[in-house]
Tab-separated table of C-alpha atoms and ligand atoms in Angstrom:
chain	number	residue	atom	x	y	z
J	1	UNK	CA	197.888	0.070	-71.508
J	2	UNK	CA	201.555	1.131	-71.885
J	3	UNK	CA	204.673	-0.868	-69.986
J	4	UNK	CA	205.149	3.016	-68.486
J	5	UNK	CA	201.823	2.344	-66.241
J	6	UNK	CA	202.166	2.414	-62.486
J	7	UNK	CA	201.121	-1.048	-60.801
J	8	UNK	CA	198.106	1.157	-59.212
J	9	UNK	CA	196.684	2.466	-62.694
J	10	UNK	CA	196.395	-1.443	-63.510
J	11	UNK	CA	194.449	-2.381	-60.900
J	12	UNK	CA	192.046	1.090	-61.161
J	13	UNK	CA	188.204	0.988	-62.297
J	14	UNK	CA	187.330	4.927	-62.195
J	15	UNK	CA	184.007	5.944	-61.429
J	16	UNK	CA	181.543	6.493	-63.981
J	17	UNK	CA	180.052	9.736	-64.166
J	18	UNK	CA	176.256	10.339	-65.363
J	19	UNK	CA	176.014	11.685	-68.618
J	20	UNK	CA	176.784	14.841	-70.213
J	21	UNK	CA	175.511	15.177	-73.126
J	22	UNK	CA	176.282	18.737	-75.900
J	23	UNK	CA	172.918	18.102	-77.262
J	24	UNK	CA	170.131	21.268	-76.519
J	25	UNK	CA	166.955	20.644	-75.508
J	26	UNK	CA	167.535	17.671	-73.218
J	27	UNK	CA	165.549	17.400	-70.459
J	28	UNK	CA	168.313	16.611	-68.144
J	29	UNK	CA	167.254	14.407	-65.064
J	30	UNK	CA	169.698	12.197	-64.902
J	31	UNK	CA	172.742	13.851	-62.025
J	32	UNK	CA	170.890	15.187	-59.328
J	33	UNK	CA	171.730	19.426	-60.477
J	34	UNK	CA	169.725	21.902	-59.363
J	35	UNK	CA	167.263	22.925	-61.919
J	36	UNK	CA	166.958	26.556	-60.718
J	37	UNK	CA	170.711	27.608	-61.120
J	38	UNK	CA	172.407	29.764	-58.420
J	39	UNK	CA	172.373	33.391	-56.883
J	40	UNK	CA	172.331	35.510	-58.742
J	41	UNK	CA	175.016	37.477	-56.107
J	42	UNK	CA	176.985	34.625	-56.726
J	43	UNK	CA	177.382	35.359	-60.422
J	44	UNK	CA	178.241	39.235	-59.400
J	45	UNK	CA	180.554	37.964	-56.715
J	46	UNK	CA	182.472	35.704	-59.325
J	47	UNK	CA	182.478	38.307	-61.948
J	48	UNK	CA	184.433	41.017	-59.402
J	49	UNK	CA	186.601	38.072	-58.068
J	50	UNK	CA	188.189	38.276	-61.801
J	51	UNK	CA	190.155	41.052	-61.083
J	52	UNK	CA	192.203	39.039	-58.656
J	53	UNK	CA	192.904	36.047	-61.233
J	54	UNK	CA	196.230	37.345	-61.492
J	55	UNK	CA	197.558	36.197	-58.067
J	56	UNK	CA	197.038	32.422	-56.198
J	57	UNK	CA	193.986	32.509	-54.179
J	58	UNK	CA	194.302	31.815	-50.249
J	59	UNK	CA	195.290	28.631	-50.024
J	60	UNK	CA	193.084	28.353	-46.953
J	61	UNK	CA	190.168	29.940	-48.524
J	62	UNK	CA	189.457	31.769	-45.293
J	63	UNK	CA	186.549	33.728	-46.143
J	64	UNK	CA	184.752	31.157	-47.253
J	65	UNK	CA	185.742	29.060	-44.230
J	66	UNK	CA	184.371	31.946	-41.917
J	67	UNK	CA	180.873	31.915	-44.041
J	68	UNK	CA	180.680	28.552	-43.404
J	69	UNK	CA	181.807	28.163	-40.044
J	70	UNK	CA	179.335	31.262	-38.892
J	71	UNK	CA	176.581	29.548	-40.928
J	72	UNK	CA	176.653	26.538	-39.259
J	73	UNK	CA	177.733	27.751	-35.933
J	74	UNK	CA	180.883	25.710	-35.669
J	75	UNK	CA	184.750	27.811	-35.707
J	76	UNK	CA	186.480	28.204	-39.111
J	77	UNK	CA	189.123	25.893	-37.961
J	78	UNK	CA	186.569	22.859	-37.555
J	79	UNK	CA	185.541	23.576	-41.433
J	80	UNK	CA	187.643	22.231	-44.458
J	81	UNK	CA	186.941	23.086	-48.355
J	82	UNK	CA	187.882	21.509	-51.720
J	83	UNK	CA	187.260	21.022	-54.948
J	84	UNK	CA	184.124	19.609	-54.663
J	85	UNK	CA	182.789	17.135	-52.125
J	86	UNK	CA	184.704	14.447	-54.045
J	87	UNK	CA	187.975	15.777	-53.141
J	88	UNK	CA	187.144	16.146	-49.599
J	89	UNK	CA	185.651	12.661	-49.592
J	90	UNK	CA	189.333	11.483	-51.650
J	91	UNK	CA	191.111	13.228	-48.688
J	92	UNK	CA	188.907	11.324	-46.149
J	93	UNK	CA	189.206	7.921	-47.302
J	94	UNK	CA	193.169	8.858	-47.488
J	95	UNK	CA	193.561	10.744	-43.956
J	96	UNK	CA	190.938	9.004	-41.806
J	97	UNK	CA	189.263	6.163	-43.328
J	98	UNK	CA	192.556	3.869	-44.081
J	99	UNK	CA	192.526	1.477	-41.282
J	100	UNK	CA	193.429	-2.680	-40.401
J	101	UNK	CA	189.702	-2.886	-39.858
J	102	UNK	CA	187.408	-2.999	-42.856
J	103	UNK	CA	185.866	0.157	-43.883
J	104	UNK	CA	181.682	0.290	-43.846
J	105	UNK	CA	179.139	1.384	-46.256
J	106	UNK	CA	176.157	0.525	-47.508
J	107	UNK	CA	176.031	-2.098	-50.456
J	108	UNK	CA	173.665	-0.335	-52.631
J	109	UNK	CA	175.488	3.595	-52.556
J	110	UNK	CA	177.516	6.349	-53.966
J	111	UNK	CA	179.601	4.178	-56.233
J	112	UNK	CA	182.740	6.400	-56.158
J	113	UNK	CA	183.156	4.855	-52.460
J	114	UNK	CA	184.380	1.207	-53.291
J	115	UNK	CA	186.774	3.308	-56.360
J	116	UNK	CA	188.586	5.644	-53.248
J	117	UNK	CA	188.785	2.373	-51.275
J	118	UNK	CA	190.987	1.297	-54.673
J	119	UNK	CA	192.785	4.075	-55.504
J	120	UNK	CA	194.136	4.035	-51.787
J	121	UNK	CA	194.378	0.261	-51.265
J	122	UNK	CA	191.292	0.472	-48.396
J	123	UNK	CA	189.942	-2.527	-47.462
J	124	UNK	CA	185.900	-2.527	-47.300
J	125	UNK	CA	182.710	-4.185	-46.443
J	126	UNK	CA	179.487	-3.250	-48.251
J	127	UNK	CA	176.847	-3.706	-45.666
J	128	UNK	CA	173.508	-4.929	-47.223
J	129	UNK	CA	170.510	-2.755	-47.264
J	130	UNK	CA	167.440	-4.552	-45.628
J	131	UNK	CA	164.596	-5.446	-48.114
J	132	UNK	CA	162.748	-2.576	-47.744
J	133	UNK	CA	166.527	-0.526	-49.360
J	134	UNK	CA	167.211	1.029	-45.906
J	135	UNK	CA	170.239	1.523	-43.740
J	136	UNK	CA	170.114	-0.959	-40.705
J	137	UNK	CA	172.376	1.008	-38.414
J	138	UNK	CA	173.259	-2.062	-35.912
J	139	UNK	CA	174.727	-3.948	-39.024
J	140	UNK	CA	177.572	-1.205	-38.772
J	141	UNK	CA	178.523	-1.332	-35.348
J	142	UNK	CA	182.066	-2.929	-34.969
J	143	UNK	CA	184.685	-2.280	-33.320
J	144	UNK	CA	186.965	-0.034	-34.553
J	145	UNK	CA	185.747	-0.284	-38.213
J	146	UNK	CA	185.076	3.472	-39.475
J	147	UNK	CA	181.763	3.891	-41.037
J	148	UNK	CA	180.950	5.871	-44.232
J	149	UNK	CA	177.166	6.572	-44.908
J	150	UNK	CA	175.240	9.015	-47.026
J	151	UNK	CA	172.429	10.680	-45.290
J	152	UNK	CA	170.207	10.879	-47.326
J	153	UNK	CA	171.681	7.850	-49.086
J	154	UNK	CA	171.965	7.677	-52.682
J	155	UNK	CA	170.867	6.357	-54.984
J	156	UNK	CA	167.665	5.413	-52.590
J	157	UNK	CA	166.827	8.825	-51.270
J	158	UNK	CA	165.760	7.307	-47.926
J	159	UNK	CA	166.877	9.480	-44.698
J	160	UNK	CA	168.117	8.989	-41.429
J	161	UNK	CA	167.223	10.750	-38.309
J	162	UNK	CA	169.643	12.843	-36.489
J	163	UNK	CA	168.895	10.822	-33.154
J	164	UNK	CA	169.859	7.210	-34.770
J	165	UNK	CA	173.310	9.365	-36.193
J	166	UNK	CA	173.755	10.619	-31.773
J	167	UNK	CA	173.183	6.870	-30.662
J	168	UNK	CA	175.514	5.714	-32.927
J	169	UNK	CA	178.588	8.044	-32.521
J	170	UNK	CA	177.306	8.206	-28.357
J	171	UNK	CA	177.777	4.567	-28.050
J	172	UNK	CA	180.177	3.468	-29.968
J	173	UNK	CA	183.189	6.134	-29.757
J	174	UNK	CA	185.868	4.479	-31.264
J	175	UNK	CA	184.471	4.122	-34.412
J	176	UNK	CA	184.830	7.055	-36.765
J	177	UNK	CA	181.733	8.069	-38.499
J	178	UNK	CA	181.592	9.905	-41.531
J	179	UNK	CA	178.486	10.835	-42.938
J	180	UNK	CA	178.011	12.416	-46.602
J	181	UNK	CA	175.370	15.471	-46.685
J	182	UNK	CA	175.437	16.105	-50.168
J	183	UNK	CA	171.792	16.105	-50.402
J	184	UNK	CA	170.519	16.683	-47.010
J	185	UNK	CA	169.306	20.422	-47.665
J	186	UNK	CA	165.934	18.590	-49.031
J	187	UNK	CA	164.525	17.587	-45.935
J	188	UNK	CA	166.608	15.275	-44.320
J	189	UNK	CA	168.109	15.793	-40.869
J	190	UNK	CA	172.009	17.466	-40.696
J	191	UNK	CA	174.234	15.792	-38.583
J	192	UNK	CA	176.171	18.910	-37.908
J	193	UNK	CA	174.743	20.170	-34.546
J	194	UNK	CA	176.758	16.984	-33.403
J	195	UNK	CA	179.963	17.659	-34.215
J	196	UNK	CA	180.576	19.471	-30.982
J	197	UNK	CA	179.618	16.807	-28.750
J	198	UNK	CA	181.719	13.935	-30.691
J	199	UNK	CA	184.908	13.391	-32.144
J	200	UNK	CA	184.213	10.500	-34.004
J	201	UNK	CA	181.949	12.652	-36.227
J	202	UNK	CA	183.222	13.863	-39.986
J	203	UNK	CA	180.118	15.813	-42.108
J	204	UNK	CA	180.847	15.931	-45.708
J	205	UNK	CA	178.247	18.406	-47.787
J	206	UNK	CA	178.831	20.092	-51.088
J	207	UNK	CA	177.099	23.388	-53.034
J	208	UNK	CA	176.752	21.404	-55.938
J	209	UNK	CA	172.810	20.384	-55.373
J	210	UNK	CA	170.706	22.689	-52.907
J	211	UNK	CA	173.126	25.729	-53.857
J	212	UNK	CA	173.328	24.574	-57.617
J	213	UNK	CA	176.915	25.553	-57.968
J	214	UNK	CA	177.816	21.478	-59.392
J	215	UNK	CA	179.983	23.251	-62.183
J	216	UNK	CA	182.099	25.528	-59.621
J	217	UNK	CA	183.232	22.752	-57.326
J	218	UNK	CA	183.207	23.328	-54.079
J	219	UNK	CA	182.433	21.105	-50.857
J	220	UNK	CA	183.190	21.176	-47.318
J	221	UNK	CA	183.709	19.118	-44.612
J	222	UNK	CA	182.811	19.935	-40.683
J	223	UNK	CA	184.164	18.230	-37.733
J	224	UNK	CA	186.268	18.413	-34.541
J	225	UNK	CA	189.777	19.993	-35.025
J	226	UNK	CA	192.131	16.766	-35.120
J	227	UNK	CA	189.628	15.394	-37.884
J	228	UNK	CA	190.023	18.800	-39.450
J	229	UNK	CA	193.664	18.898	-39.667
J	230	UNK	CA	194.623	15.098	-41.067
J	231	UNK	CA	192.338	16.378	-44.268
J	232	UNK	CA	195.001	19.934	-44.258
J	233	UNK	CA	197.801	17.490	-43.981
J	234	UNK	CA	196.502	15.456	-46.770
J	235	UNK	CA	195.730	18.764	-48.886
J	236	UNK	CA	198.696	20.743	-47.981
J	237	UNK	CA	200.609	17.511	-49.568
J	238	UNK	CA	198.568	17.311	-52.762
J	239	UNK	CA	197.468	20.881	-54.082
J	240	UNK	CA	197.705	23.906	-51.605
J	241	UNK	CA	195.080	25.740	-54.532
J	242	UNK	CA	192.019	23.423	-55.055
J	243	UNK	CA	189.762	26.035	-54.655
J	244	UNK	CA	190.782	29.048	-57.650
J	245	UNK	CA	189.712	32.653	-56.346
J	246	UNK	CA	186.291	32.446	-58.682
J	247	UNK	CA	184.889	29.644	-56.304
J	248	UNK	CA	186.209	31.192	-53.156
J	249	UNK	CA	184.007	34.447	-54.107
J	250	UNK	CA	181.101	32.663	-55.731
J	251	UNK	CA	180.425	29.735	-52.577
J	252	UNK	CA	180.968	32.794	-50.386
J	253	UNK	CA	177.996	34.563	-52.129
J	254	UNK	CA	175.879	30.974	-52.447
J	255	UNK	CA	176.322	30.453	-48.586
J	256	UNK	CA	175.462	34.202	-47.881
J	257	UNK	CA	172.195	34.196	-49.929
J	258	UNK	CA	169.884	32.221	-47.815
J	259	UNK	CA	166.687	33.824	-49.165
J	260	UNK	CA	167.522	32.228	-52.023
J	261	UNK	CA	168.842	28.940	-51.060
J	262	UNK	CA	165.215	28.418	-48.759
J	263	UNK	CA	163.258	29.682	-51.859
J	264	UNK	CA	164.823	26.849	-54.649
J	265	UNK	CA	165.343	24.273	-52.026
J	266	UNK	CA	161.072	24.091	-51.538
J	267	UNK	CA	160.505	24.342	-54.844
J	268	UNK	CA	162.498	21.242	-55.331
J	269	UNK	CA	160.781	19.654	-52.549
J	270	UNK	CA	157.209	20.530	-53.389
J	271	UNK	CA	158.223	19.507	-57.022
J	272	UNK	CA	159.243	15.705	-55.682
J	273	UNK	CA	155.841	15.484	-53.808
J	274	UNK	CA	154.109	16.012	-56.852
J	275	UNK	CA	156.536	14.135	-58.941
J	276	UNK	CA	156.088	11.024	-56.548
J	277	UNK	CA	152.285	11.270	-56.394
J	278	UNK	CA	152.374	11.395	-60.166
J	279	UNK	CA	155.281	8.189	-60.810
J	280	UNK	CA	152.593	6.507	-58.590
J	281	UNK	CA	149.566	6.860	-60.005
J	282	UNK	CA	151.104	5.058	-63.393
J	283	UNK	CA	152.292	2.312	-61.173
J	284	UNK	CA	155.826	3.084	-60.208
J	285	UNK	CA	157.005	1.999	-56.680
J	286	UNK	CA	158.588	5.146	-54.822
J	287	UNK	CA	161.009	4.955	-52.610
J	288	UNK	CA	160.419	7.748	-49.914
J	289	UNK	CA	162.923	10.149	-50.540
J	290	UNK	CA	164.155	13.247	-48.850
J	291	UNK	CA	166.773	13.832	-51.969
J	292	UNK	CA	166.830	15.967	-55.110
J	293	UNK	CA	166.054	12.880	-56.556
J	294	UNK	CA	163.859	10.046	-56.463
J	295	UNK	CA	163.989	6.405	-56.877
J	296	UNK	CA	161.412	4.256	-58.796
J	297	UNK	CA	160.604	0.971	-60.623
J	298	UNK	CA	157.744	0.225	-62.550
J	299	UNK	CA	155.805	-3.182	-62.367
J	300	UNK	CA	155.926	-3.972	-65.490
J	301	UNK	CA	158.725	-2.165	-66.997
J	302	UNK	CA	162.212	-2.911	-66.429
J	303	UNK	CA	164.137	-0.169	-65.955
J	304	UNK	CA	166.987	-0.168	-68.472
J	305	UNK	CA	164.343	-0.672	-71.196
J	306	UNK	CA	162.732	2.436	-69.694
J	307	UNK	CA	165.871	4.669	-69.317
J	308	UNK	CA	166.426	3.687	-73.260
J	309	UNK	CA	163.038	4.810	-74.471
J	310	UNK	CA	162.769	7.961	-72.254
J	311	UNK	CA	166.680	8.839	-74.051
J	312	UNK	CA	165.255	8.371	-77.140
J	313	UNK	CA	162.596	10.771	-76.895
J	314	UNK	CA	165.287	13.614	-75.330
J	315	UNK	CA	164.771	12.733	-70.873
J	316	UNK	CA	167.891	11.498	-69.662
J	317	UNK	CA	167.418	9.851	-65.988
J	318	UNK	CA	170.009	7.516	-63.901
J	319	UNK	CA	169.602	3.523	-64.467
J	320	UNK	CA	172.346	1.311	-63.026
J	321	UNK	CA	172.697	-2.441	-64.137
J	322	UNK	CA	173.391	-3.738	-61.075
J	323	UNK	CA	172.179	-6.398	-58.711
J	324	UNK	CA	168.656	-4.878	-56.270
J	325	UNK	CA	168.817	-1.767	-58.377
J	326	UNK	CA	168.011	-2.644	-62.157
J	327	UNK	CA	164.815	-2.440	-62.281
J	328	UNK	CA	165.212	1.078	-60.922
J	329	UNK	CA	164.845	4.732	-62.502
J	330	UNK	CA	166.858	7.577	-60.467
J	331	UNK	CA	165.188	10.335	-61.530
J	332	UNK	CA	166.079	14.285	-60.236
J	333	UNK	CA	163.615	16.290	-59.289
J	334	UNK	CA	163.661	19.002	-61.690
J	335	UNK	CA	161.565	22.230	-62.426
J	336	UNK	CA	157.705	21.852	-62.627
J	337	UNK	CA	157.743	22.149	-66.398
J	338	UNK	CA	160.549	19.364	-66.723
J	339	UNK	CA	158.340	16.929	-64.406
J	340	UNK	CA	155.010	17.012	-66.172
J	341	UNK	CA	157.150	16.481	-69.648
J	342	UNK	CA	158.634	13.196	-68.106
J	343	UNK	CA	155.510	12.205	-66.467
J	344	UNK	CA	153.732	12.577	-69.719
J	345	UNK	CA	156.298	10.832	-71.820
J	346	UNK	CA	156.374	7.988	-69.120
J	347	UNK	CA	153.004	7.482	-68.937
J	348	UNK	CA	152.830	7.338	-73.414
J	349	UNK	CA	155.721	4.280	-73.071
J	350	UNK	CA	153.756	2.425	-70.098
C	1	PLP	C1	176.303	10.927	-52.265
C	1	PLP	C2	177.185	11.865	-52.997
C	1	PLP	N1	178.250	12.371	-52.369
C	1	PLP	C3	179.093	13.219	-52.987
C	1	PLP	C4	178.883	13.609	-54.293
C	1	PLP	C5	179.893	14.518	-54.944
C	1	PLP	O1	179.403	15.774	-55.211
C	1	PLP	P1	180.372	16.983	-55.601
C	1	PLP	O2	181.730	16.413	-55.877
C	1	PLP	O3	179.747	17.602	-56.800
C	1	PLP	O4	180.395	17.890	-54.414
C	1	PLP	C6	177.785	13.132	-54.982
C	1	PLP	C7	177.560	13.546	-56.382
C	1	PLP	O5	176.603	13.282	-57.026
C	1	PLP	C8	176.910	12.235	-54.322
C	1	PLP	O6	175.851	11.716	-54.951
């Protein structure tokens, strides 16, 4: 605390990030990264984009902007990048989500939502989850209150269908929904084939899980052109670079390579199958997820006592102490190898 602190930096609680820890030989399950690493084009691309380090890179990043417009069949003016699908979230909650109505999201969700909502002075309502720790989507529909949901939501895993996303943003038009993708490249359903067909629809997604680029920083947003341009005014008023040259080349390669985004997306998803089948048989309740992740209590075990002991023996996995959740494990889905080692660790503590 110093008497030089804005009135704002009083009042902040920052997000929390998971853990990340020097130590080798961690099994690391405890941020949702992609076990498998990226492209390897997109570690040529980078290395070749060095040459250019001297000058600023585009400050519209229009190549990648074009690979991600023509791989989602939308125009490069409908997509928006930044530094990671944080920042384009920050520039969401600041350009479109700041409202007299009360902003919606889930109760139990990405917790950086409610710190945005404080860092811009938003007001919110956390809608509850029903007992079974899924979205209810007729608890959100008010008017004129924008709507911010994860699909799949985190930290339950649990999906949406596209057609519940349509009736929403079909019947109620004049609220603005924006719905987070980050982790909807493991089999749940992508909003984006909507965007052309409603106006009210923002899609947020990042590289940082199915195209396991988390350290470059790079996310995206899609959505109709007005949408599009309140996050460039926000930007173009904050940092006309958040994307340096290296990322601009290396999500350029990530989004070109889809043999091997497809490959190390089903391995991930064949890996939580047998990961779920596996938490079960020792007893753990398992959420049905369509993440890189999955959710899970024990019925015996509560689940800060069973974060500890897996840290002490080198597994780091996700446990929040918070009301619903605390008797939950978030656990990522990593390679085969990593799962059996936490399945047989979990089932020597149970
Ligand atoms: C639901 C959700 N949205 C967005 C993000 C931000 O991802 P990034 O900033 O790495 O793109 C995360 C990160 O874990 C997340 O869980």
């Amino acid at each position: 605390m110093s008497r030089f602190w804005s009135s704002v930096v009083h009042d902040l609680s920052p997000y929390v990030p998971g853990e990340q820890p020097k130590l080798d030989g961690i099994i690391k399950l405890n941020t949702n990264e992609n076990p498998y690493g990226p492209s390897p084009r997109v570690l040529a691309a980078i290395a070749s984009a060095t040459d250019r380090l001297r000058l600023y890179p585009d400050p519209r990043a229009t190549s990648l902007r074009e690979t991600i417009a023509a791989r989602y069949d939308v125009a490069p003016e409908e997509v928006f990048v930044g530094n990671g699908s944080d920042e384009v979230l920050a520039h969401t909650f600041q350009a479109l989500l700041k409202h007299d109505a009360p902003l919606l999201f889930p109760d139990i969700t990405y917790s950086f939502y409610p710190v945005y909502c404080g860092l811009y002075g938003i007001c919110y309502e956390e809608v509850p989850l029903d007992a079974a720790m899924r979205v209810q989507l007729a608890d959100f529909q008010r008017p004129c209150s924008p709507i911010l949901l994860p699909n799949p939501n985190a930290p339950t895993g649990i999906g949406l269908p596209r057609e519940a996303i349509a009736a929403l943003v079909a019947e109620h038009p004049d609220q603005l929904a924006v719905i987070d993708e980050a982790y909807v490249d493991f089999g749940a359903e992508s909003a984006v084939s909507l965007v052309a067909r409603h106006d009210n629809l923002l899609i947020v997604q990042t590289l940082s899980k199915s195209r396991a680029l988390a350290g470059l920083r790079v996310g995206f947003a899609i959505g109709q052109r007005p949408l599009i341009e309140a996050l460039e005014r926000v930007k173009g008023s904050f940092n006309s670079y958040p994307l340096d040259c290296l990322a601009i080349a290396g999500a350029v390669a990530a989004i070109e390579d889809d043999a091997w985004f497809q490959e190390t997306r089903e391995r991930i998803v064949a890996n939580r199958e047998a990961l779920v089948r596996a938490l079960s048989e020792l007893g753990f309740e398992v959420l049905p997820s369509v993440a890189n992740f999955v959710f899970a209590r024990h019925r015996r075990h509560g689940g800060a006592q069973l974060a500890a002991q897996l840290r002490e023996r080198g597994v780091l996995v996700r446990h929040f102490q918070k009301p619903r959740i605390k008797d939950f494990l978030r656990i990522t889905v990593g390679t085969e190898d990593q799962c059996s080692r936490l399945i047989a660790l979990a089932s020597s503590l149970i």
